[in-house]
Short mmCIF file of C-alpha atoms in Angstrom, two decimals:
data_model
loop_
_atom_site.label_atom_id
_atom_site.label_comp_id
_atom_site.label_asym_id
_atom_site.label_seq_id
_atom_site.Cartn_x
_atom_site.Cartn_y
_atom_site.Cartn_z
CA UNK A 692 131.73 -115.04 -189.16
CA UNK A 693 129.39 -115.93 -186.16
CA UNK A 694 127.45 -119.13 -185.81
CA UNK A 695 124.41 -120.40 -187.75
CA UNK A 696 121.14 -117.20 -186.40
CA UNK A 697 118.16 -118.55 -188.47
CA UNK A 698 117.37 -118.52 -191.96
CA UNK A 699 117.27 -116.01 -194.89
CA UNK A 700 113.66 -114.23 -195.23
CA UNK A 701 113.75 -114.03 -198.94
CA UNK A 702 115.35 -117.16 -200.15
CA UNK A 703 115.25 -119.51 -197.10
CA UNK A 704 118.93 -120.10 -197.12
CA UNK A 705 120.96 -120.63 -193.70
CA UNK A 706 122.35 -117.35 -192.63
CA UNK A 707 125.68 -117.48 -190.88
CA UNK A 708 127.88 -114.28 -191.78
CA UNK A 709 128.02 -111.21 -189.91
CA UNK A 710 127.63 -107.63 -192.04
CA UNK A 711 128.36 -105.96 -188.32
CA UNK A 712 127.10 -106.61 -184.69
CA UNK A 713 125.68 -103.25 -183.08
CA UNK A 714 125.94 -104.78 -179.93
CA UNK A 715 122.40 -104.41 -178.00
CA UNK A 716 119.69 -101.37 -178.58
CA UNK A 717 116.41 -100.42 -178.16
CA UNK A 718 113.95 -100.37 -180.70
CA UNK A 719 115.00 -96.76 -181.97
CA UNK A 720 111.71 -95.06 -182.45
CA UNK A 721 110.57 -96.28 -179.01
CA UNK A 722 110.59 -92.53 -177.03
CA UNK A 723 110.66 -92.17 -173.33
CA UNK A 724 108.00 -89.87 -171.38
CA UNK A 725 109.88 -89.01 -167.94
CA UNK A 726 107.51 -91.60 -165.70
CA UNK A 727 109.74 -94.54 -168.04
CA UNK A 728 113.03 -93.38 -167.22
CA UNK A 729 112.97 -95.46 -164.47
CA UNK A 730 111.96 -98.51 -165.62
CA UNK A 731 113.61 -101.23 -167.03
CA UNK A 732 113.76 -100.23 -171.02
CA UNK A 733 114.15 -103.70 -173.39
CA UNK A 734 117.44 -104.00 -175.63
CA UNK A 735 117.93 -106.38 -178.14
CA UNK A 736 120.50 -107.60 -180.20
CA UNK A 737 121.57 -105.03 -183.20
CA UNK A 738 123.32 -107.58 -185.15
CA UNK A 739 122.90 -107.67 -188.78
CA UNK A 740 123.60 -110.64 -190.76
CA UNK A 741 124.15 -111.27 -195.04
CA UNK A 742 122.77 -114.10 -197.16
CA UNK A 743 125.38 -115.97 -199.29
CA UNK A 744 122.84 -116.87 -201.62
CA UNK A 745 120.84 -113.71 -202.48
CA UNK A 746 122.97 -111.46 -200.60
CA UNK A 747 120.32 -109.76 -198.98
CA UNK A 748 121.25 -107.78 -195.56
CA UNK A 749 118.98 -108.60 -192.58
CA UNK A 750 118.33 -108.12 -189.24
CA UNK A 751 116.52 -110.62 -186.97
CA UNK A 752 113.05 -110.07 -185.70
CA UNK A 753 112.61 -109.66 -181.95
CA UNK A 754 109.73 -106.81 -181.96
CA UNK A 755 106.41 -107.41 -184.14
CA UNK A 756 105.60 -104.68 -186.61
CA UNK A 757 102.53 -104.30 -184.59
CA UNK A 758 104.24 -103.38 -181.95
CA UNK A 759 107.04 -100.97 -183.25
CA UNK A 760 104.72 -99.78 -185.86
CA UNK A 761 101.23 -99.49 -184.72
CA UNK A 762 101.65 -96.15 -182.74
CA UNK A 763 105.01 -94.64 -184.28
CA UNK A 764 106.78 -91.51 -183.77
CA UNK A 765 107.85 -90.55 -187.04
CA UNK A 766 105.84 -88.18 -188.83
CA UNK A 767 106.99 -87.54 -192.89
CA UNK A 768 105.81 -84.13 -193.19
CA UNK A 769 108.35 -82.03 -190.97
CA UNK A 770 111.30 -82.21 -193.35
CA UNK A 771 110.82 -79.40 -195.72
CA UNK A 772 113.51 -80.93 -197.71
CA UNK A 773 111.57 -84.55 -197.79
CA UNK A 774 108.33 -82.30 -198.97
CA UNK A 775 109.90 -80.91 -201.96
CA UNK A 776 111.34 -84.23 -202.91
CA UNK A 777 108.10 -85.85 -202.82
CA UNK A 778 106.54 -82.37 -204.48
CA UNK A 779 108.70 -83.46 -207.55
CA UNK A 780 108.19 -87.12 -207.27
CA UNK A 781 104.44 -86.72 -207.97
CA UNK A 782 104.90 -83.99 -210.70
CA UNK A 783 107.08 -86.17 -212.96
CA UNK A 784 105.26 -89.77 -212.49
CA UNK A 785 102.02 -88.03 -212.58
CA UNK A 786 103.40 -86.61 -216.12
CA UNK A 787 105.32 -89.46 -217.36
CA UNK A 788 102.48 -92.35 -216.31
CA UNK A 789 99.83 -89.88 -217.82
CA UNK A 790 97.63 -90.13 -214.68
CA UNK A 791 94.13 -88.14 -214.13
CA UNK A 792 91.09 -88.30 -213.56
CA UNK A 793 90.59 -91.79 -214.15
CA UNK A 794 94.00 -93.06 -212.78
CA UNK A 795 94.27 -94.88 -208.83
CA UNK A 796 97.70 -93.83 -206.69
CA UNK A 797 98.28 -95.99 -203.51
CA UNK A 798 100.78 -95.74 -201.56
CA UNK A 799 101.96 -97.99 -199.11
CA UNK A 800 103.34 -96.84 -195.82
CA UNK A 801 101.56 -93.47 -196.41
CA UNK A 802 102.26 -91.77 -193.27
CA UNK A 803 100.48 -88.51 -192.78
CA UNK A 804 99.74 -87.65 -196.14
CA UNK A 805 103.06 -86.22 -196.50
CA UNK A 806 103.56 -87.68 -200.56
CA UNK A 807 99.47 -88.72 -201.54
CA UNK A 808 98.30 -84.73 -201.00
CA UNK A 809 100.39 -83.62 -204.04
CA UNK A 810 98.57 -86.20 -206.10
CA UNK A 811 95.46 -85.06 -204.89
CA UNK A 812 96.04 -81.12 -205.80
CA UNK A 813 96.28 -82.40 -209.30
CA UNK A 814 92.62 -84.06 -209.22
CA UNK A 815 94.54 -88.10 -209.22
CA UNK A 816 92.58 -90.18 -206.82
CA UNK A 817 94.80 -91.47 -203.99
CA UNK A 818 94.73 -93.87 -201.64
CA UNK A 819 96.52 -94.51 -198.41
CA UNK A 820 97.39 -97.28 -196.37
CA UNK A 821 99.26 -97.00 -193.05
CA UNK A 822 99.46 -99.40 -190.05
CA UNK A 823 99.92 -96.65 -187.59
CA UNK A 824 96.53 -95.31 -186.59
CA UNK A 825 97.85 -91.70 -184.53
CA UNK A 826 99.60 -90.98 -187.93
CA UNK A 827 96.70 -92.21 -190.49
CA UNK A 828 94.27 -90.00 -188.61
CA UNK A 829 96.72 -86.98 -189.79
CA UNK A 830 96.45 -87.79 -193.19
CA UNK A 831 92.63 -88.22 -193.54
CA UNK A 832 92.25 -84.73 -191.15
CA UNK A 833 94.28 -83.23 -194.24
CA UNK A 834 91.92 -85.01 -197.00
CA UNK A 835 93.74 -88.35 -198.15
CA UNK A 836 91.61 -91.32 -197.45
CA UNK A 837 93.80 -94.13 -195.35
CA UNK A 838 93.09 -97.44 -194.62
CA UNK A 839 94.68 -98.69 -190.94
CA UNK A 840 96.07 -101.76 -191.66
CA UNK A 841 99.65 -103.91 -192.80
CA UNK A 842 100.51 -104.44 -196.06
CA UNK A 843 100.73 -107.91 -197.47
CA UNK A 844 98.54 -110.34 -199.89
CA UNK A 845 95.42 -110.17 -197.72
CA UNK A 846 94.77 -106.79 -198.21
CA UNK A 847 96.02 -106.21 -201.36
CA UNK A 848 93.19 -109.12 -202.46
CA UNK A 849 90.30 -106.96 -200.42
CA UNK A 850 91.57 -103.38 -201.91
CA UNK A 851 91.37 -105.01 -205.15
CA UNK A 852 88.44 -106.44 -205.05
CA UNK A 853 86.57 -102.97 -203.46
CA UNK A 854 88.72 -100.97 -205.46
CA UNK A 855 90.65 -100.67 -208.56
CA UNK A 856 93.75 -102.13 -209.12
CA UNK A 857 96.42 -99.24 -209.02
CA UNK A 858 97.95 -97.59 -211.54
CA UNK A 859 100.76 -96.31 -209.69
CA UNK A 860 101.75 -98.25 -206.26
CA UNK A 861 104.44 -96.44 -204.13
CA UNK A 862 106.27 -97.49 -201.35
CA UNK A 863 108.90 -94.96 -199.75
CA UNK A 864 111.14 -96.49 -197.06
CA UNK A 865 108.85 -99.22 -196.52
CA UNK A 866 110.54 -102.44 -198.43
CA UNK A 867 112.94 -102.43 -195.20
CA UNK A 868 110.37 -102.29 -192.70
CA UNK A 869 108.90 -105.21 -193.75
CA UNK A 870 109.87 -109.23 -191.98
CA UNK A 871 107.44 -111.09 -194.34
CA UNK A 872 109.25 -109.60 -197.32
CA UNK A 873 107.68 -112.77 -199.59
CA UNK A 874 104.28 -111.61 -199.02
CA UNK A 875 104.65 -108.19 -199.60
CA UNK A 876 105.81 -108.10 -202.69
CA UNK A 877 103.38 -110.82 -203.50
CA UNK A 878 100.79 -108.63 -202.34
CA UNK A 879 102.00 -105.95 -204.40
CA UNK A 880 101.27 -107.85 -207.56
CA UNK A 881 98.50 -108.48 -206.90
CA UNK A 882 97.55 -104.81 -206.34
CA UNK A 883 98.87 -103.52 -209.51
CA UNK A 884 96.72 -102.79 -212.35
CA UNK A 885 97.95 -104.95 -215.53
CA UNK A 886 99.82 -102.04 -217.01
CA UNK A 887 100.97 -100.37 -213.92
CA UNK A 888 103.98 -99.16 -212.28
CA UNK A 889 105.40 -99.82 -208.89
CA UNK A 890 107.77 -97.10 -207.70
CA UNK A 891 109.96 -97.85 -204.32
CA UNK A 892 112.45 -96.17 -203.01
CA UNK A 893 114.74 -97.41 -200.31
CA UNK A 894 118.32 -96.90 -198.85
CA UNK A 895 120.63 -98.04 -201.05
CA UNK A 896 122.98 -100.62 -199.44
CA UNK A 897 126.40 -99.60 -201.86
CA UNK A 898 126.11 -96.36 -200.30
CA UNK A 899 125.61 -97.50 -197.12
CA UNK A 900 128.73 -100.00 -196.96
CA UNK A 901 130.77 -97.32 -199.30
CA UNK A 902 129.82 -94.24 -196.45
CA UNK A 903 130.00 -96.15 -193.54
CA UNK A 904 126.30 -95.56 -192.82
CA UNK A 905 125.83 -98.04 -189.79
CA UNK A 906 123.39 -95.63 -188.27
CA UNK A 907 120.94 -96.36 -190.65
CA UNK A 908 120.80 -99.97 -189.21
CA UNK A 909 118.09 -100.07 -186.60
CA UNK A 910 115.32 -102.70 -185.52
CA UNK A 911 112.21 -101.15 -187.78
CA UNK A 912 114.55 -101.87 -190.76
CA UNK A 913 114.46 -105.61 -191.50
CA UNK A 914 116.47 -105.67 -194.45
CA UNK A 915 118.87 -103.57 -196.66
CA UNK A 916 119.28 -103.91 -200.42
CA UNK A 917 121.59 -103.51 -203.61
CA UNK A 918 119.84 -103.33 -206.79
CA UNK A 919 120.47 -106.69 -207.35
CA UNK A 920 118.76 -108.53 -204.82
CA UNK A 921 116.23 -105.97 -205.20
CA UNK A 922 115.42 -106.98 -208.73
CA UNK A 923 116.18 -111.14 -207.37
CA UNK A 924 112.94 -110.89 -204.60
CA UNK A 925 110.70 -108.25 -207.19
CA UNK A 926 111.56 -111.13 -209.81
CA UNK A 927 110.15 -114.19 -207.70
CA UNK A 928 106.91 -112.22 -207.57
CA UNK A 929 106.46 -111.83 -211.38
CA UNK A 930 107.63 -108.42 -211.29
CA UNK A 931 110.70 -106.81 -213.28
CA UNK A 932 112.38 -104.01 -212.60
CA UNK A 933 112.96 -102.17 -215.44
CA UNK A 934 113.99 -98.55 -214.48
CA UNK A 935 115.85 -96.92 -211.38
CA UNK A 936 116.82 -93.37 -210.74
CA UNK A 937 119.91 -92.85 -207.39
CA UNK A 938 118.88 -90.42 -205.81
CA UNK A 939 120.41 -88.67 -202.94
CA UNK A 940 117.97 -89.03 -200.38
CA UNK A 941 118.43 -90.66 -196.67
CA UNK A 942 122.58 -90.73 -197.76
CA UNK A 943 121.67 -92.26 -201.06
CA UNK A 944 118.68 -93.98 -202.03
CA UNK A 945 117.62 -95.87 -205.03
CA UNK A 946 113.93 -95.33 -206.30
CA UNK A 947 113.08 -98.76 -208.81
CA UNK A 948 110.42 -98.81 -211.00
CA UNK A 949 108.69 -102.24 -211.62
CA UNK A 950 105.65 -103.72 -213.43
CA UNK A 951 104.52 -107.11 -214.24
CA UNK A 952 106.42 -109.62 -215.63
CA UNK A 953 106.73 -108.81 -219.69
CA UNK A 954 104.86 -105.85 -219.73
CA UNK A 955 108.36 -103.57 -219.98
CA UNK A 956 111.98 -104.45 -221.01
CA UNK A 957 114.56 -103.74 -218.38
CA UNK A 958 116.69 -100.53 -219.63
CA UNK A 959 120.13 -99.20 -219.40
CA UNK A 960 120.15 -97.65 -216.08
CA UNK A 961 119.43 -101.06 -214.36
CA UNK A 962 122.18 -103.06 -216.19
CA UNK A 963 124.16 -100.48 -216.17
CA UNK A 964 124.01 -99.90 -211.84
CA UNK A 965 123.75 -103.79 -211.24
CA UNK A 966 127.41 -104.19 -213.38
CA UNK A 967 128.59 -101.92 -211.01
CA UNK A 968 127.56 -103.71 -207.75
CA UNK A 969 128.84 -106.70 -209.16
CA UNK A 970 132.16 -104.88 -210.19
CA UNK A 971 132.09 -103.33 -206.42
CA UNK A 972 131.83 -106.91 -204.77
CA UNK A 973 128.34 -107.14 -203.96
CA UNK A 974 128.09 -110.52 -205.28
CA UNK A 975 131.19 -111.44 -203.11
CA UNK A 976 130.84 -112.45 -199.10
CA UNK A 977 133.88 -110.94 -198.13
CA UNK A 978 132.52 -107.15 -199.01
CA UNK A 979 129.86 -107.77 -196.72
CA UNK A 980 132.00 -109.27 -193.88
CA UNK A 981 135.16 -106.62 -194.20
CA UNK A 982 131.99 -103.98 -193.46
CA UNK A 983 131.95 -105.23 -189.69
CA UNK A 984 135.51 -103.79 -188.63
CA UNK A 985 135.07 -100.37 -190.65
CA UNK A 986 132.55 -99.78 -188.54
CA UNK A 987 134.16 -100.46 -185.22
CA UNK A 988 137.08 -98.03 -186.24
CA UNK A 989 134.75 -95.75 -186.89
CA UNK A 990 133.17 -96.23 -183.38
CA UNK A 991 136.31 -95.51 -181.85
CA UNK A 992 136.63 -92.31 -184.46
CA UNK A 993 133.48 -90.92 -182.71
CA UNK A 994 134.43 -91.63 -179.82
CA UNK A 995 137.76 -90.10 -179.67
CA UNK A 996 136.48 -86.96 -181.30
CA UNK A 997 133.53 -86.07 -178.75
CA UNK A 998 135.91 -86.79 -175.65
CA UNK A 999 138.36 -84.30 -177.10
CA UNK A 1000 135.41 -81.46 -177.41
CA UNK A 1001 134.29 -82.26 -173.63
CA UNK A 1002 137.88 -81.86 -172.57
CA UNK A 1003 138.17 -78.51 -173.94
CA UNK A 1004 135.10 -77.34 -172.11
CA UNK A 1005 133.04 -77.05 -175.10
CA UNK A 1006 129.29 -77.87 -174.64
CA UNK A 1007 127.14 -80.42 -177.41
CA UNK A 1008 123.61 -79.82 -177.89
CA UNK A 1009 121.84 -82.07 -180.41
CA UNK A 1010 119.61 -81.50 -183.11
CA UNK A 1011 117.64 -84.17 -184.33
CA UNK A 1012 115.45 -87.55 -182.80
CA UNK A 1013 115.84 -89.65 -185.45
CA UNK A 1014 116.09 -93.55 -185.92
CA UNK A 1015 120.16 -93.28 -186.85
CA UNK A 1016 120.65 -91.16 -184.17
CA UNK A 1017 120.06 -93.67 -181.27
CA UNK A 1018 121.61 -96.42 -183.47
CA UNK A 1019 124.92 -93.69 -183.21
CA UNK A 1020 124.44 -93.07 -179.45
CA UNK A 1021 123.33 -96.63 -178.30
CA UNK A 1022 126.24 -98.12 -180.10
CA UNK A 1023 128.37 -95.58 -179.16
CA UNK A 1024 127.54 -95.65 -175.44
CA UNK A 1025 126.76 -91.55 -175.98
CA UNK A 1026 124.43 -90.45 -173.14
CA UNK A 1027 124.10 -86.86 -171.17
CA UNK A 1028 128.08 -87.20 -170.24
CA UNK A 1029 128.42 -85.93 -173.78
CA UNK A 1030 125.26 -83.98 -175.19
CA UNK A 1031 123.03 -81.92 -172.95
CA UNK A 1032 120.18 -82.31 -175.25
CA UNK A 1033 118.76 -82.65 -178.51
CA UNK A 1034 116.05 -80.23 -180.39
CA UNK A 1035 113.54 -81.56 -182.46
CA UNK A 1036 110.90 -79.84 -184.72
CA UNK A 1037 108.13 -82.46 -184.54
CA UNK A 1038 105.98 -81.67 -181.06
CA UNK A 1039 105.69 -85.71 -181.18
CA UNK A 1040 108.95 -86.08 -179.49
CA UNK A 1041 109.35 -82.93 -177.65
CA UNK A 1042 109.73 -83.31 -174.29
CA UNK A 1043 110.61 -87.12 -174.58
CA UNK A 1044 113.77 -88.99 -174.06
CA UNK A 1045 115.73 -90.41 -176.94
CA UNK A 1046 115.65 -94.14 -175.74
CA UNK A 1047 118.73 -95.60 -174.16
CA UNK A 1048 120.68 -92.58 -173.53
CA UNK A 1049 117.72 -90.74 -172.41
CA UNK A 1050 118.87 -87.80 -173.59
CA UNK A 1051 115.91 -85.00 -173.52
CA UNK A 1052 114.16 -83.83 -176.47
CA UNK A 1053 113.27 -80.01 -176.54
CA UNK A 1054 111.98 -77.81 -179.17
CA UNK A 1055 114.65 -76.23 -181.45
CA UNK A 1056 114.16 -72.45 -179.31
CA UNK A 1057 116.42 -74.17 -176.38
CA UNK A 1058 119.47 -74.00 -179.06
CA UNK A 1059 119.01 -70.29 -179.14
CA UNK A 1060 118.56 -70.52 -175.21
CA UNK A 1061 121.34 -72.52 -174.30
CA UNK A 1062 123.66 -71.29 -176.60
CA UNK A 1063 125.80 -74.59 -177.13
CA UNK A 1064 129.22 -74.30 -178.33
CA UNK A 1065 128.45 -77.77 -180.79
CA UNK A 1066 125.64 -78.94 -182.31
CA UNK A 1067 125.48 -82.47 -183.07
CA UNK A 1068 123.50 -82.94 -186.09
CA UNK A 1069 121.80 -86.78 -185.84
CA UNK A 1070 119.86 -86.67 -188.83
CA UNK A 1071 123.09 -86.15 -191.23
CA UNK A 1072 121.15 -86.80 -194.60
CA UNK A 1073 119.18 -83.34 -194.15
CA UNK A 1074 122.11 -81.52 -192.91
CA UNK A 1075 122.02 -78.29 -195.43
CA UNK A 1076 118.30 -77.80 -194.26
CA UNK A 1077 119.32 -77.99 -190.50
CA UNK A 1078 122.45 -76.11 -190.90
CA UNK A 1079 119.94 -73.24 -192.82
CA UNK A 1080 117.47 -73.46 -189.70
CA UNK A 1081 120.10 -72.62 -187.10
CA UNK A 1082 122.50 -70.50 -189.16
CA UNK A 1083 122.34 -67.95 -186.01
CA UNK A 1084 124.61 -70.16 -184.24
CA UNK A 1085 127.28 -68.02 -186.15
CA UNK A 1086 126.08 -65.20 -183.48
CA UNK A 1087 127.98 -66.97 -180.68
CA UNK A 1088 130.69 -68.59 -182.41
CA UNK A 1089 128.87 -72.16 -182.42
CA UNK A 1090 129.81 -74.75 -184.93
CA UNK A 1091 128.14 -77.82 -186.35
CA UNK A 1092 129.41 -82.08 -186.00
CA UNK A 1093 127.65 -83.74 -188.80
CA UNK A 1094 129.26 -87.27 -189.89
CA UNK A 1095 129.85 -87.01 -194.01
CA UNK A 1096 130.83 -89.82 -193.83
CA UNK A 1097 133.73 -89.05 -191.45
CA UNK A 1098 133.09 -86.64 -188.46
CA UNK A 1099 133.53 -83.11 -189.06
CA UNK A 1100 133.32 -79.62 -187.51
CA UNK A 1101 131.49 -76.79 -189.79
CA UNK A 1102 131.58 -72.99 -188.74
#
């Protein structure tokens, strides 16, 4: 339990429980060009904290979301995986909501296009709107109108008002990202058309305590959520939640559906899924607390097994720059003692530095190069794609460390 660190964001209550302490970290999207590596880089605390009211998982803010958001890194479109999910996705709402011609998508947090452009192949009018201009300016080169700007109840009144309300709203892996978390959600009522749905999806938090998933802790995620207090902050706001679907993206992900208040009864998937987190001990301080030394053991598990490859001789490449990956390293105190370098497909980061362990990015061609005898898969949530991509490693007797949720070496 640490001492008193601020108040709740949803519910206001004093927050004074530790979920686990990260130690300190740079803001993990935050890549190095060589001229930085040399100056001083800021950390800040990684410490996550739990609600004993609402329950809801939090981080404190020390970086605006101007500032980590505004030019970002992270571009949806080069996980094939992530593309077919999203390929799906639209197929089955557009088919279940009955949307055409006459329908309005937005999506919040719409990246480069990456989820809106399957919408628009089947004639749906679509409508972005992404704070980070570098990646907005991808998705209206590839046809899907954007609008640069944060999400919240002032622009959900304008888009309204010069718009129509939407039909379908989506946010994917945005609810997290979010510090005013009141006025989101408030603005996403006021967005959505009378008999519309809201889809979100987001990292489910069971699976996250259950699989050990501290890695997916990291300063552009504000918050983490069961089902529960999912459906507790949605409710606040006038909106119920009256479907979900688990899905296995990002390590296990939940995708709710909402609408206004009344306008759908909540079915048997969402009773069903919130009995279990209550039977599971997410209404119970002392699941979220126990969560903190699990994840130093496993610290000291990843630790032990990367000092044991380097004193055989064997040589770790890499593959991956994403957000869990510098949570892993920074936490970990991982740097170029341990892994060469890590490959990435997106030219965004090649030829960066991961921050903190300043680890150099290069484009995936340097694993064939180099030849590593390990590759250290980061982004372990799309490790059957990855593992597909670089299947030559077989040539030279390479093998694969992917955490699952314990780390493990694949042939």
């Amino acid at each position: 339990m640490s001492s008193a660190r601020g108040s709740c964001r949803f519910c206001g209550a004093q927050l004074s429980h530790t979920f686990t302490n990260l130690g300190m970290s740079p803001i993990a999207n935050n890549y190095l060009t060589e001229e930085q590596l040399g100056r001083m880089e800021p950390f800040y605390p990684l410490h996550a904290l739990v609600c004993d009211r609402c329950f809801l998982v939090q981080l404190e803010e020390f970086e605006s979301p101007e500032a980590i958001f505004s030019d970002y890194a992270y571009f949806s479109s080069y996980s094939t995986s992530w593309l077919e999910h999203c390929r799906r996705y639209a197929e089955a709402t557009t088919e279940r909501f009955g949307l055409g011609a006459d329908s309005q998508v937005v999506e919040i947090a719409s990246n480069d296009g990456y989820l809106l452009q399957y919408f628009a192949e089947r004639g749906v009018p679509v409508l972005g709107v992404e704070p980070a201009a570098n990646v907005a300016e991808v998705a209206v080169e590839n046809g899907v109108p954007t609008v640069v700007e944060f999400f919240g109840t002032e622009i959900a009144t304008n888009l309204a008002a010069a718009r129509r309300q939407a039909d379908l709203l989506i946010g994917n892996n945005v609810l997290a990202h979010v510090p005013d978390l009141n006025d989101f959600v408030a603005g996403m009522r006021v967005l959505l058309a009378p008999d519309g749905v809201i889809t979100m999806e987001f990292p489910h938090l069971e699976r996250l305590v259950e699989d050990r998933q501290f890695d997916t802790i990291y300063h552009e995620h504000f918050s983490y959520f069961s089902l529960l207090t999912a459906g507790r902050v949605f409710a606040a706001h006038g909106l119920t939640v009256f479907d979900v679907d688990e899905l296995p993206t990002h390590g296990g992900s939940l995708r709710i559906y909402a609408c206004h208040e009344g306008a759908r009864p909540a079915g048997d998937a969402v009773r069903e899924l919130e009995a279990r987190e209550e039977r599971a001990g997410f209404t119970d301080i002392e699941t979220y607390v126990a969560f903190g030394e699990q994840v130093q053991r496993e610290k000291r598990d990843i630790l032990e097994s990367l000092i044991g490859l380097k004193n055989e001789g064997q040589t770790i490449a890499g593959y991956g720059a994403p957000a869990k990956g510098n949570t892993l390293l920074n936490f970990c105190g991982i740097g170029t003692d341990f892994i060469d370098f890590t490959a990435d497909r997106s030219p965004h980061k090649q030829g960066r530095y991961l921050p903190g362990s300043h680890i150099p990015i290069r484009a995936p061609e340097e694993i064939e190069r180099s030849r590593p005898d390990v590759v250290f898969i980061l982004p372990w949530n799309l490790r059957e794609e990855i593992m597909e991509q670089l299947r030559s490693i077989s040539d030279w007797g390479g093998r694969f460390l992917v955490r699952s949720p314990a780390l493990e070496l694949y042939a």
